[in-house]
CSV table of C-alpha atoms in Angstrom, one decimal:
chain,number,residue,atom,x,y,z
A,1,MET,CA,-7.4,56.5,53.4
A,2,ARG,CA,-9.4,54.1,51.0
A,3,ILE,CA,-11.4,57.0,49.7
A,4,SER,CA,-8.8,59.9,49.9
A,5,ILE,CA,-6.3,58.3,47.5
A,6,PRO,CA,-8.6,58.0,44.5
A,7,VAL,CA,-10.2,61.3,45.2
A,8,SER,CA,-6.8,63.0,45.4
A,9,VAL,CA,-5.8,61.4,42.0
A,10,GLY,CA,-8.9,62.5,40.5
A,11,ILE,CA,-8.6,66.1,41.7
A,12,PHE,CA,-5.1,66.1,40.4
A,13,LEU,CA,-6.1,64.8,37.0
A,14,LEU,CA,-9.0,67.4,36.7
A,15,LEU,CA,-6.5,70.2,37.7
A,16,LEU,CA,-4.1,69.1,35.0
A,17,TRP,CA,-6.8,69.1,32.5
A,18,GLU,CA,-8.2,72.5,33.6
A,19,MET,CA,-4.8,74.0,33.5
A,20,GLY,CA,-3.9,72.5,30.2
A,21,CYS,CA,-7.0,73.7,28.4
A,22,ARG,CA,-6.3,77.2,29.9
A,23,ALA,CA,-2.6,77.3,29.3
A,24,TRP,CA,-3.0,76.2,25.5
A,25,ALA,CA,-6.3,78.1,25.0
A,26,VAL,CA,-7.9,74.9,23.7
A,27,PRO,CA,-11.3,75.8,22.0
A,28,VAL,CA,-14.3,74.6,24.1
A,29,TYR,CA,-15.7,72.6,21.1
A,30,ILE,CA,-12.4,70.6,20.9
A,31,LEU,CA,-11.9,70.0,24.6
A,32,PRO,CA,-13.9,71.8,27.2
A,33,PRO,CA,-12.2,72.4,30.6
A,34,PRO,CA,-13.8,70.4,33.6
A,35,SER,CA,-15.2,73.5,35.1
A,36,GLU,CA,-17.2,74.1,31.9
A,37,VAL,CA,-18.3,70.4,31.8
A,38,LEU,CA,-19.4,70.7,35.4
A,39,CYS,CA,-21.2,73.9,34.7
A,40,THR,CA,-23.1,72.3,31.8
A,41,ALA,CA,-23.9,69.1,33.8
A,42,LEU,CA,-25.4,71.3,36.5
A,43,SER,CA,-27.2,74.0,34.4
A,44,GLN,CA,-28.6,71.5,31.9
A,45,TYR,CA,-29.5,68.8,34.6
A,46,ARG,CA,-33.2,68.8,33.4
A,47,ILE,CA,-32.3,67.5,29.9
A,48,LEU,CA,-29.5,65.2,31.2
A,49,ALA,CA,-31.7,63.9,34.0
A,50,TYR,CA,-34.4,63.1,31.3
A,51,HIS,CA,-32.1,61.3,29.0
A,52,GLY,CA,-30.2,59.7,31.9
A,53,SER,CA,-33.4,58.2,33.3
A,54,VAL,CA,-34.0,56.6,29.9
A,55,THR,CA,-30.5,55.1,29.9
A,56,LEU,CA,-30.8,54.1,33.4
A,57,PHE,CA,-34.1,52.3,32.8
A,58,GLU,CA,-32.5,50.4,29.9
A,59,ILE,CA,-29.5,49.4,32.0
A,60,LEU,CA,-31.8,48.2,34.9
A,61,ALA,CA,-34.3,46.3,32.6
A,62,GLY,CA,-31.1,44.8,30.8
A,63,LEU,CA,-29.9,43.8,34.2
A,64,ALA,CA,-33.1,42.2,35.2
A,65,LEU,CA,-33.3,40.4,32.0
A,66,ALA,CA,-29.8,39.1,32.3
A,67,ILE,CA,-30.2,38.0,35.9
A,68,ALA,CA,-33.4,36.1,34.7
A,69,VAL,CA,-31.4,34.4,32.0
A,70,SER,CA,-28.1,33.8,33.8
A,71,ILE,CA,-29.4,32.1,36.9
A,72,PRO,CA,-31.2,29.3,35.3
A,73,MET,CA,-28.5,29.0,32.6
A,74,ALA,CA,-25.7,28.8,35.1
A,75,SER,CA,-27.6,26.4,37.2
A,76,ALA,CA,-28.4,24.1,34.3
A,77,MET,CA,-24.8,24.3,33.0
A,78,PHE,CA,-23.7,23.2,36.5
A,79,LEU,CA,-26.2,20.5,37.2
A,80,PHE,CA,-26.0,19.0,33.7
A,81,PRO,CA,-22.4,19.0,32.3
A,82,TRP,CA,-23.8,18.2,28.8
A,83,VAL,CA,-25.6,21.6,28.8
A,84,GLU,CA,-22.3,23.3,29.7
A,85,ARG,CA,-20.5,21.4,27.0
A,86,ALA,CA,-23.3,22.4,24.6
A,87,LEU,CA,-23.6,26.0,25.5
A,88,ALA,CA,-20.0,27.2,26.6
A,89,PRO,CA,-18.7,27.8,23.1
A,90,PHE,CA,-21.8,30.0,22.1
A,91,LEU,CA,-21.4,31.8,25.5
A,92,VAL,CA,-17.8,32.7,24.6
A,93,ALA,CA,-18.7,33.4,21.0
A,94,SER,CA,-21.4,35.8,22.1
A,95,GLN,CA,-18.6,37.8,23.8
A,96,ALA,CA,-16.3,37.6,20.9
A,97,ILE,CA,-18.7,39.4,18.6
A,98,PRO,CA,-18.2,43.3,19.0
A,99,VAL,CA,-21.3,44.9,20.3
A,100,PHE,CA,-21.0,47.4,17.6
A,101,ALA,CA,-21.6,44.7,15.0
A,102,LEU,CA,-24.8,43.6,16.8
A,103,ALA,CA,-26.3,47.0,17.5
A,104,PRO,CA,-27.5,47.7,13.9
A,105,VAL,CA,-29.1,44.3,13.5
A,106,LEU,CA,-30.9,44.5,17.0
A,107,VAL,CA,-32.3,47.9,16.1
A,108,VAL,CA,-33.6,46.4,12.9
A,109,TRP,CA,-35.2,43.6,14.8
A,110,PHE,CA,-36.5,45.3,17.9
A,111,GLY,CA,-36.8,49.0,16.6
A,112,TYR,CA,-35.8,52.3,17.7
A,113,GLY,CA,-37.4,52.1,21.0
A,114,ILE,CA,-35.8,51.0,24.3
A,115,GLU,CA,-36.2,47.2,23.5
A,116,SER,CA,-33.1,47.1,21.3
A,117,LYS,CA,-31.0,48.9,23.9
A,118,VAL,CA,-32.3,46.6,26.7
A,119,ILE,CA,-31.3,43.6,24.7
A,120,MET,CA,-27.9,45.2,23.9
A,121,ALA,CA,-27.4,45.7,27.7
A,122,THR,CA,-28.5,42.2,28.4
A,123,VAL,CA,-26.0,40.7,26.0
A,124,ILE,CA,-23.2,42.5,27.7
A,125,ILE,CA,-24.3,41.8,31.2
A,126,PHE,CA,-25.3,38.1,31.2
A,127,PHE,CA,-21.8,36.8,30.3
A,128,PRO,CA,-20.0,38.0,33.5
A,129,LEU,CA,-23.1,37.0,35.6
A,130,THR,CA,-23.3,33.6,34.2
A,131,VAL,CA,-19.6,32.8,34.2
A,132,ASN,CA,-19.2,34.1,37.7
A,133,LEU,CA,-22.2,32.2,39.1
A,134,LEU,CA,-21.0,29.0,37.4
A,135,GLU,CA,-17.5,29.5,38.8
A,136,GLY,CA,-19.1,30.0,42.2
A,137,PHE,CA,-20.9,26.7,42.0
A,138,LYS,CA,-17.9,24.9,40.8
A,139,SER,CA,-15.7,26.4,43.6
A,140,CYS,CA,-17.8,24.8,46.3
A,141,ASP,CA,-15.7,22.7,48.7
A,142,ARG,CA,-15.7,19.0,48.0
A,143,ARG,CA,-16.0,18.0,51.6
A,144,HIS,CA,-19.3,20.1,51.9
A,145,VAL,CA,-20.6,18.4,48.9
A,146,GLU,CA,-19.6,15.1,50.4
A,147,LEU,CA,-21.5,16.1,53.6
A,148,PHE,CA,-24.7,16.9,51.9
A,149,ARG,CA,-24.5,13.6,50.0
A,150,MET,CA,-24.1,11.7,53.2
A,151,MET,CA,-27.1,13.7,54.7
A,152,GLY,CA,-29.2,12.5,51.8
A,153,TYR,CA,-29.8,15.8,50.0
A,154,SER,CA,-31.1,15.5,46.4
A,155,LYS,CA,-29.2,17.4,43.5
A,156,TYR,CA,-31.8,20.3,43.8
A,157,GLY,CA,-31.7,20.3,47.6
A,158,THR,CA,-27.9,20.7,47.5
A,159,LEU,CA,-28.3,23.4,44.9
A,160,LYS,CA,-30.7,25.3,47.1
A,161,LYS,CA,-29.0,25.0,50.5
A,162,LEU,CA,-25.3,24.7,49.5
A,163,PHE,CA,-24.3,25.7,45.9
A,164,TRP,CA,-26.4,28.8,45.6
A,165,PRO,CA,-25.5,30.6,49.0
A,166,TRP,CA,-21.8,29.4,48.3
A,167,ALA,CA,-22.0,31.0,44.8
A,168,LEU,CA,-23.6,34.2,45.9
A,169,PRO,CA,-20.4,36.1,46.6
A,170,TYR,CA,-19.3,35.2,43.1
A,171,PHE,CA,-22.7,36.3,41.7
A,172,PHE,CA,-22.3,39.7,43.3
A,173,ALA,CA,-18.7,40.0,42.0
A,174,GLY,CA,-20.1,39.3,38.6
A,175,LEU,CA,-22.9,41.9,39.1
A,176,LYS,CA,-20.2,44.5,40.1
A,177,VAL,CA,-18.4,43.8,36.8
A,178,ALA,CA,-21.9,43.7,34.9
A,179,VAL,CA,-23.1,47.0,36.1
A,180,SER,CA,-19.8,48.7,35.2
A,181,VAL,CA,-20.0,47.6,31.7
A,182,ALA,CA,-23.8,47.7,31.3
A,183,THR,CA,-23.7,51.4,30.3
A,184,ILE,CA,-21.6,50.4,27.2
A,185,GLY,CA,-24.5,48.2,25.8
A,186,ALA,CA,-27.2,50.8,26.4
A,187,VAL,CA,-25.2,53.8,25.0
A,188,ILE,CA,-24.0,51.9,21.9
A,189,GLY,CA,-27.6,50.9,21.3
A,190,GLU,CA,-28.6,54.6,21.6
A,191,TRP,CA,-25.8,55.6,19.2
A,192,VAL,CA,-27.1,53.3,16.5
A,193,GLY,CA,-30.6,54.4,16.5
A,194,ALA,CA,-32.7,56.1,19.4
A,195,GLN,CA,-34.9,59.2,20.1
A,196,ARG,CA,-33.9,59.3,23.8
A,197,GLY,CA,-31.0,58.5,26.2
A,198,LEU,CA,-27.6,59.8,27.1
A,199,GLY,CA,-26.1,58.0,24.0
A,200,TYR,CA,-28.6,59.8,21.8
A,201,LEU,CA,-27.9,63.1,23.5
A,202,MET,CA,-24.2,62.6,22.9
A,203,ILE,CA,-24.7,62.0,19.3
A,204,GLN,CA,-26.9,65.1,18.9
A,205,SER,CA,-24.7,67.4,20.9
A,206,ASN,CA,-21.5,66.1,19.0
A,207,ALA,CA,-23.1,66.9,15.7
A,208,ARG,CA,-23.7,70.5,16.9
A,209,LEU,CA,-20.1,70.7,18.3
A,210,LYS,CA,-21.5,71.0,21.7
A,211,THR,CA,-18.7,69.1,23.3
A,212,ASP,CA,-19.3,70.4,26.8
A,213,MET,CA,-22.7,68.6,26.6
A,214,VAL,CA,-21.0,65.4,25.3
A,215,PHE,CA,-18.7,65.4,28.3
A,216,ALA,CA,-21.6,66.3,30.7
A,217,ALA,CA,-23.4,63.2,29.3
A,218,ILE,CA,-20.3,61.2,29.9
A,219,LEU,CA,-20.1,62.5,33.4
A,220,TRP,CA,-23.7,61.5,34.1
A,221,LEU,CA,-23.1,58.0,32.6
A,222,SER,CA,-20.0,57.6,34.8
A,223,ALA,CA,-22.1,58.6,37.8
A,224,ILE,CA,-24.7,56.1,36.9
A,225,GLY,CA,-22.2,53.4,36.6
A,226,LEU,CA,-20.5,54.4,39.9
A,227,VAL,CA,-23.8,54.4,41.8
A,228,LEU,CA,-24.8,51.0,40.4
A,229,TRP,CA,-21.3,49.7,41.3
A,230,TRP,CA,-21.8,51.0,44.8
A,231,LEU,CA,-25.3,49.5,45.1
A,232,ALA,CA,-24.0,46.2,44.0
A,233,GLY,CA,-21.4,46.3,46.7
A,234,ILE,CA,-23.9,47.2,49.3
A,235,MET,CA,-26.1,44.3,48.2
A,236,SER,CA,-23.1,41.9,48.3
A,237,ARG,CA,-22.4,43.0,51.9
A,238,ARG,CA,-26.0,42.7,52.8
A,239,TYR,CA,-26.8,39.3,51.2
A,240,ALA,CA,-23.4,37.6,51.3
A,241,PRO,CA,-21.5,39.0,54.2
A,242,TRP,CA,-19.8,35.8,55.0
A,243,LYS,CA,-17.4,36.4,52.1
A,244,ASP,CA,-15.8,39.3,54.0
A,245,ARG,CA,-15.7,37.3,57.4
A,246,GLY,CA,-13.6,34.6,56.0
B,1,MET,CA,-21.4,-8.4,67.3
B,2,THR,CA,-19.8,-7.0,64.2
B,3,LEU,CA,-21.6,-3.9,62.9
B,4,VAL,CA,-19.5,-3.0,59.9
B,5,SER,CA,-16.5,-4.8,58.3
B,6,VAL,CA,-14.5,-4.4,55.2
B,7,GLU,CA,-12.9,-7.3,53.3
B,8,GLY,CA,-10.1,-7.2,50.9
B,9,LEU,CA,-10.3,-3.5,50.1
B,10,LYS,CA,-8.0,-2.5,47.2
B,11,LYS,CA,-7.4,1.0,45.9
B,12,ASP,CA,-4.7,2.1,43.3
B,13,PHE,CA,-4.1,5.8,42.3
B,14,ASP,CA,-2.1,6.0,39.0
B,15,GLY,CA,-0.3,2.8,39.7
B,16,LEU,CA,0.3,3.6,43.4
B,17,SER,CA,-1.3,1.0,45.7
B,18,VAL,CA,-2.8,2.9,48.6
B,19,LEU,CA,-4.8,0.1,49.9
B,20,SER,CA,-4.2,-3.6,49.1
B,21,ASP,CA,-6.3,-6.5,50.7
B,22,PHE,CA,-7.3,-4.3,53.6
B,23,SER,CA,-9.7,-5.9,56.1
B,24,LEU,CA,-11.1,-4.6,59.3
B,25,SER,CA,-14.2,-5.2,61.5
B,26,VAL,CA,-15.9,-3.0,64.0
B,27,ASP,CA,-18.1,-4.2,66.8
B,28,ARG,CA,-21.5,-2.6,67.5
B,29,GLY,CA,-21.1,0.1,70.2
B,30,SER,CA,-17.4,0.1,70.1
B,31,PHE,CA,-14.9,3.1,69.7
B,32,VAL,CA,-12.2,2.3,67.3
B,33,SER,CA,-9.2,4.5,66.5
B,34,LEU,CA,-7.0,4.2,63.5
B,35,ILE,CA,-3.5,5.6,63.7
B,36,GLY,CA,-0.8,5.5,61.1
B,37,PRO,CA,1.9,7.5,59.3
B,38,SER,CA,0.8,10.7,57.5
B,39,GLY,CA,-0.3,9.8,53.9
B,40,CYS,CA,-0.6,6.1,54.6
B,41,GLY,CA,-4.1,6.0,53.3
B,42,LYS,CA,-6.4,6.6,56.2
B,43,SER,CA,-8.4,9.3,54.4
B,44,THR,CA,-8.7,7.2,51.3
B,45,PHE,CA,-10.1,4.5,53.4
B,46,PHE,CA,-12.7,6.9,54.8
B,47,ASP,CA,-13.5,8.1,51.2
B,48,LEU,CA,-14.1,4.5,50.3
B,49,LEU,CA,-16.4,3.9,53.3
B,50,THR,CA,-18.5,7.1,52.5
B,51,GLY,CA,-18.6,6.3,48.9
B,52,ALA,CA,-16.7,9.4,47.7
B,53,ILE,CA,-14.6,6.9,45.8
B,54,ALA,CA,-15.2,3.4,44.6
B,55,PRO,CA,-12.8,0.5,45.7
B,56,ASP,CA,-11.1,-1.3,42.9
B,57,GLU,CA,-11.7,-4.5,44.8
B,58,GLY,CA,-13.2,-5.7,48.0
B,59,ARG,CA,-16.5,-5.2,49.8
B,60,ILE,CA,-18.1,-3.5,52.7
B,61,LEU,CA,-20.5,-5.3,54.9
B,62,TRP,CA,-23.1,-3.8,57.2
B,63,GLU,CA,-24.4,-6.4,59.7
B,64,GLY,CA,-23.0,-9.1,57.4
B,65,ARG,CA,-24.7,-7.8,54.2
B,66,THR,CA,-22.7,-6.4,51.4
B,67,ILE,CA,-23.4,-2.7,50.6
B,68,SER,CA,-21.9,-0.3,48.2
B,69,ASP,CA,-20.9,2.3,50.9
B,70,LEU,CA,-21.9,3.7,54.2
B,71,SER,CA,-23.3,7.0,53.0
B,72,LYS,CA,-26.7,6.0,54.2
B,73,LYS,CA,-25.5,4.3,57.3
B,74,ALA,CA,-23.0,6.5,58.8
B,75,ALA,CA,-22.7,10.1,60.0
B,76,TRP,CA,-19.4,11.8,59.1
B,77,MET,CA,-17.3,14.5,60.9
B,78,ALA,CA,-14.3,15.9,59.3
B,79,GLN,CA,-11.2,17.7,60.6
B,80,SER,CA,-12.7,21.0,59.7
B,81,ASP,CA,-16.1,21.8,61.1
B,82,LEU,CA,-17.8,22.3,57.7
B,83,LEU,CA,-20.4,24.7,59.1
B,84,LEU,CA,-22.2,26.8,56.6
B,85,PRO,CA,-21.2,30.4,57.3
B,86,TRP,CA,-24.7,31.7,56.2
B,87,MET,CA,-26.6,29.5,58.7
B,88,SER,CA,-27.1,30.0,62.4
B,89,ALA,CA,-25.5,27.4,64.8
B,90,LEU,CA,-29.0,25.7,65.3
B,91,ASP,CA,-29.7,25.6,61.6
B,92,ASN,CA,-26.3,24.1,60.9
B,93,ALA,CA,-27.1,21.4,63.6
B,94,LEU,CA,-30.4,20.8,61.9
B,95,LEU,CA,-29.1,20.2,58.4
B,96,PRO,CA,-29.1,16.5,58.5
B,97,ARG,CA,-32.9,16.7,59.0
B,98,LEU,CA,-34.0,17.5,55.5
B,99,SER,CA,-37.3,18.9,56.5
B,100,PRO,CA,-36.8,19.7,60.3
B,101,LYS,CA,-40.0,19.3,62.4
B,102,LYS,CA,-40.7,21.0,65.7
B,103,SER,CA,-39.4,17.8,67.4
B,104,ASP,CA,-36.1,18.0,65.6
B,105,ARG,CA,-35.8,21.7,66.7
B,106,GLU,CA,-36.4,20.7,70.3
B,107,ARG,CA,-34.0,17.8,70.2
B,108,ALA,CA,-31.3,20.1,68.7
B,109,MET,CA,-31.9,22.6,71.4
B,110,ALA,CA,-31.5,20.0,74.2
B,111,LEU,CA,-28.3,18.8,72.4
B,112,PHE,CA,-27.0,22.4,72.5
B,113,CYS,CA,-27.6,22.5,76.2
B,114,GLU,CA,-25.7,19.1,76.6
B,115,LEU,CA,-22.8,20.3,74.6
B,116,GLY,CA,-22.5,23.6,76.3
B,117,LEU,CA,-23.9,25.6,73.4
B,118,GLU,CA,-26.9,26.9,75.2
B,119,GLY,CA,-27.7,30.6,74.2
B,120,PHE,CA,-25.6,30.5,71.0
B,121,GLU,CA,-28.3,28.8,68.9
B,122,ASP,CA,-28.7,32.0,66.7
B,123,TYR,CA,-25.0,32.8,66.4
B,124,LEU,CA,-23.5,32.6,63.0
B,125,PRO,CA,-20.4,30.3,63.0
B,126,TYR,CA,-17.9,33.2,62.7
B,127,ARG,CA,-18.9,34.3,66.1
B,128,LEU,CA,-18.1,30.9,67.7
B,129,SER,CA,-14.7,30.0,69.0
B,130,GLY,CA,-13.0,27.0,67.4
B,131,GLY,CA,-14.1,24.7,70.2
B,132,MET,CA,-17.7,25.8,70.0
B,133,ARG,CA,-17.7,25.4,66.2
B,134,GLN,CA,-16.5,21.8,66.7
B,135,ARG,CA,-19.3,21.1,69.3
B,136,ASN,CA,-21.6,22.6,66.8
B,137,ALA,CA,-20.4,20.1,64.2
B,138,LEU,CA,-20.8,17.4,66.8
B,139,ALA,CA,-24.3,18.5,67.4
B,140,ARG,CA,-24.9,18.1,63.5
B,141,THR,CA,-23.3,14.7,63.5
B,142,ILE,CA,-25.6,13.4,66.3
B,143,MET,CA,-28.6,14.9,64.4
B,144,PHE,CA,-27.8,12.5,61.6
B,145,ASP,CA,-29.3,9.8,63.7
B,146,ARG,CA,-27.0,7.2,62.4
B,147,GLU,CA,-25.7,4.4,64.4
B,148,LEU,CA,-22.1,4.6,63.1
B,149,ILE,CA,-20.1,7.8,63.2
B,150,LEU,CA,-17.0,8.3,61.2
B,151,LEU,CA,-14.6,10.8,62.7
B,152,ASP,CA,-11.8,12.1,60.4
B,153,GLU,CA,-9.3,13.8,62.8
B,154,PRO,CA,-12.1,15.8,64.3
B,155,LEU,CA,-10.1,17.5,66.9
B,156,SER,CA,-6.7,18.1,65.3
B,157,ALA,CA,-7.2,21.7,64.6
B,158,LEU,CA,-7.9,22.6,68.2
B,159,ASP,CA,-5.8,23.6,71.1
B,160,SER,CA,-4.8,21.0,73.7
B,161,LEU,CA,-7.3,22.2,76.4
B,162,THR,CA,-10.2,22.4,74.0
B,163,ARG,CA,-9.2,19.1,72.7
B,164,GLN,CA,-9.2,17.3,76.0
B,165,ASP,CA,-12.6,18.8,76.8
B,166,LEU,CA,-14.0,17.4,73.4
B,167,GLN,CA,-12.4,14.0,73.8
B,168,GLY,CA,-14.7,13.6,76.9
B,169,LEU,CA,-17.6,14.6,74.7
B,170,LEU,CA,-16.6,12.0,72.0
B,171,VAL,CA,-16.7,9.3,74.9
B,172,SER,CA,-20.1,10.4,76.0
B,173,LEU,CA,-21.3,10.3,72.3
B,174,GLN,CA,-20.5,6.7,72.2
B,175,ARG,CA,-21.7,5.8,75.8
B,176,ASP,CA,-24.8,8.1,76.2
B,177,PHE,CA,-26.0,8.1,72.7
B,178,GLY,CA,-25.1,4.3,72.0
B,179,LYS,CA,-23.0,5.1,68.9
B,180,THR,CA,-20.3,3.1,67.2
B,181,ILE,CA,-17.4,5.4,66.4
B,182,VAL,CA,-14.4,4.9,63.9
B,183,MET,CA,-12.0,7.6,64.4
B,184,ILE,CA,-8.9,8.7,62.4
B,185,THR,CA,-6.4,10.5,64.5
B,186,HIS,CA,-2.8,11.3,64.5
B,187,ASP,CA,-2.7,11.8,68.2
B,188,VAL,CA,-1.8,8.5,69.8
B,189,GLU,CA,-2.7,9.7,73.3
B,190,GLU,CA,-6.2,10.9,72.1
B,191,ALA,CA,-6.8,7.4,70.7
B,192,LEU,CA,-5.7,5.8,74.0
B,193,VAL,CA,-7.8,8.1,76.1
B,194,THR,CA,-11.0,7.6,74.1
B,195,SER,CA,-11.0,4.3,72.4
B,196,ASP,CA,-11.9,0.6,73.1
B,197,PHE,CA,-9.7,-0.5,70.2
B,198,VAL,CA,-6.6,1.2,68.7
B,199,VAL,CA,-5.6,-0.1,65.2
B,200,VAL,CA,-2.0,0.8,64.2
B,201,LEU,CA,-1.7,1.1,60.4
B,202,SER,CA,1.4,0.6,58.2
B,203,ASP,CA,2.6,2.8,55.4
B,204,GLN,CA,1.1,2.3,51.8
B,205,PRO,CA,-0.3,-0.1,50.9
B,206,MET,CA,-2.1,0.4,54.2
B,207,SER,CA,-2.4,-2.6,56.4
B,208,VAL,CA,-3.1,-3.4,59.9
B,209,ARG,CA,0.2,-3.5,61.7
B,210,SER,CA,-1.1,-4.1,65.1
B,211,SER,CA,-4.2,-3.7,67.2
B,212,TYR,CA,-4.9,-3.1,70.8
B,213,GLU,CA,-8.0,-3.9,72.8
B,214,LEU,CA,-8.0,-1.3,75.7
B,215,ILE,CA,-9.3,-1.8,79.1
B,216,GLY,CA,-10.4,0.6,81.9
B,217,THR,CA,-13.0,3.4,82.3
B,218,LYS,CA,-13.1,6.1,79.7
B,219,PRO,CA,-12.0,8.8,79.2
B,220,ARG,CA,-8.6,7.4,80.6
B,221,LEU,CA,-6.2,9.7,82.3
B,222,ARG,CA,-3.3,10.7,79.9
B,223,ASP,CA,-0.6,10.2,82.8
B,224,ASP,CA,-2.1,6.8,83.7
B,225,SER,CA,0.8,4.3,83.6
B,226,TYR,CA,-1.2,2.0,81.3
B,227,VAL,CA,-1.8,4.9,78.7
B,228,VAL,CA,1.8,6.1,79.0
B,229,GLY,CA,3.3,2.6,78.5
B,230,LEU,CA,1.0,1.9,75.4
B,231,ARG,CA,1.7,5.3,74.1
B,232,ARG,CA,5.4,4.6,74.1
B,233,GLU,CA,5.0,1.3,72.6
B,234,ILE,CA,2.9,2.6,69.7
B,235,LEU,CA,5.2,5.5,69.0
B,236,ASP,CA,8.2,3.1,68.9
B,237,MET,CA,6.3,1.0,66.5
B,238,LEU,CA,5.7,3.9,64.3
B,239,GLY,CA,9.2,4.9,64.7
B,240,GLY,CA,10.4,7.5,62.2
B,241,HIS,CA,7.0,7.3,60.4
B,242,GLY,CA,5.2,8.8,63.3
B,243,PRO,CA,1.7,10.2,62.7
């Protein structure tokens, strides 16, 4: 039931799209029908897989970097309120800046290689991770904190044994959001300047009016996002199962 | 001999006087229950004792010496078990030992046997029943290794049968482990079954309305005429402001 409803809706929309393209004889370079997109996605899988692997690597590297930044940042913001007061405005401001505005500058700073795309993905990912983790720390039950204080735990001992496990479900919720939006950062970076990646492939195909390839790249990008989201869900259930047990 | 006492405790919240000139003393090895109307300030009193909040006036004395709070002197058990859902029952019980040694582990295992939790050491809390979770919390409280135990309505979330069972355990905690116990409860019968002293509190600002020194072997029978008579007397005293 949980799967069948979205699958049915998806199939219905695809059928509508397919029939619309055929009924109005829409040229393929304007809007290819889903059957054409699927055909291209499968027949050109070598090219798509090559560029997809580059984009996936950028996303994963961005994810790793964002995790490495967000955990100490959220911990410091939680343990030392003055750090939160000092950083919070910049954290919010970093999300108020459109990533499109940042991309050209990052390409100038870090070049046309994957570095600028990894940074782009990091910029997008670290915000939901940091904010969710911080919220997780703050949501900890006051009576548990009281219990730990009475047991004589230090601030760091409490962080390790209470706050961190408590915030883990929040962290994974942030991770699920993060992986869903991570593709945006990587692809925008590739649009601005790259020699590889699905974003690069989309720009190149678009210039040659190979719209079916653009859609095939979008399909692969969606698949990457979906798989990462699914993996984040599995990790959440594996490492923070108490959330679902109530 | 007095183990802990409070003198002239005062606490206001936004102009509302919750405690005013509140004094109480607890003898070493005794079991004292505090009963009062809901919202009379019992939990605030515990918060003051544990140091969660600071009093506006007054002092806390431990063996006659003034201390800021009892956070280093007392173990605390709340209404909910406060077990950590990611830790096994045994690890939860071992929490008060900051760096548990093998001897602590063995002691906790022995405690599990005494509390009827043998075989459940590796269970996560969600697999334990309400009564077992509360026993687990009791094991953790004992592992604090503190002379004084503060119980904040520890059995109120349980069904009556499990409650009666655990009331016996509370008595043995005092008797067999030599603990001094101060318990907040809204159950007059529970207080009469388990305690040496029952302190009836008045509404805000909280003050001692009456106190009873109880006699007889514990846990007392709830249909004992002594218990029944006192129960009626206390409930009459509390009147419409029953706990």
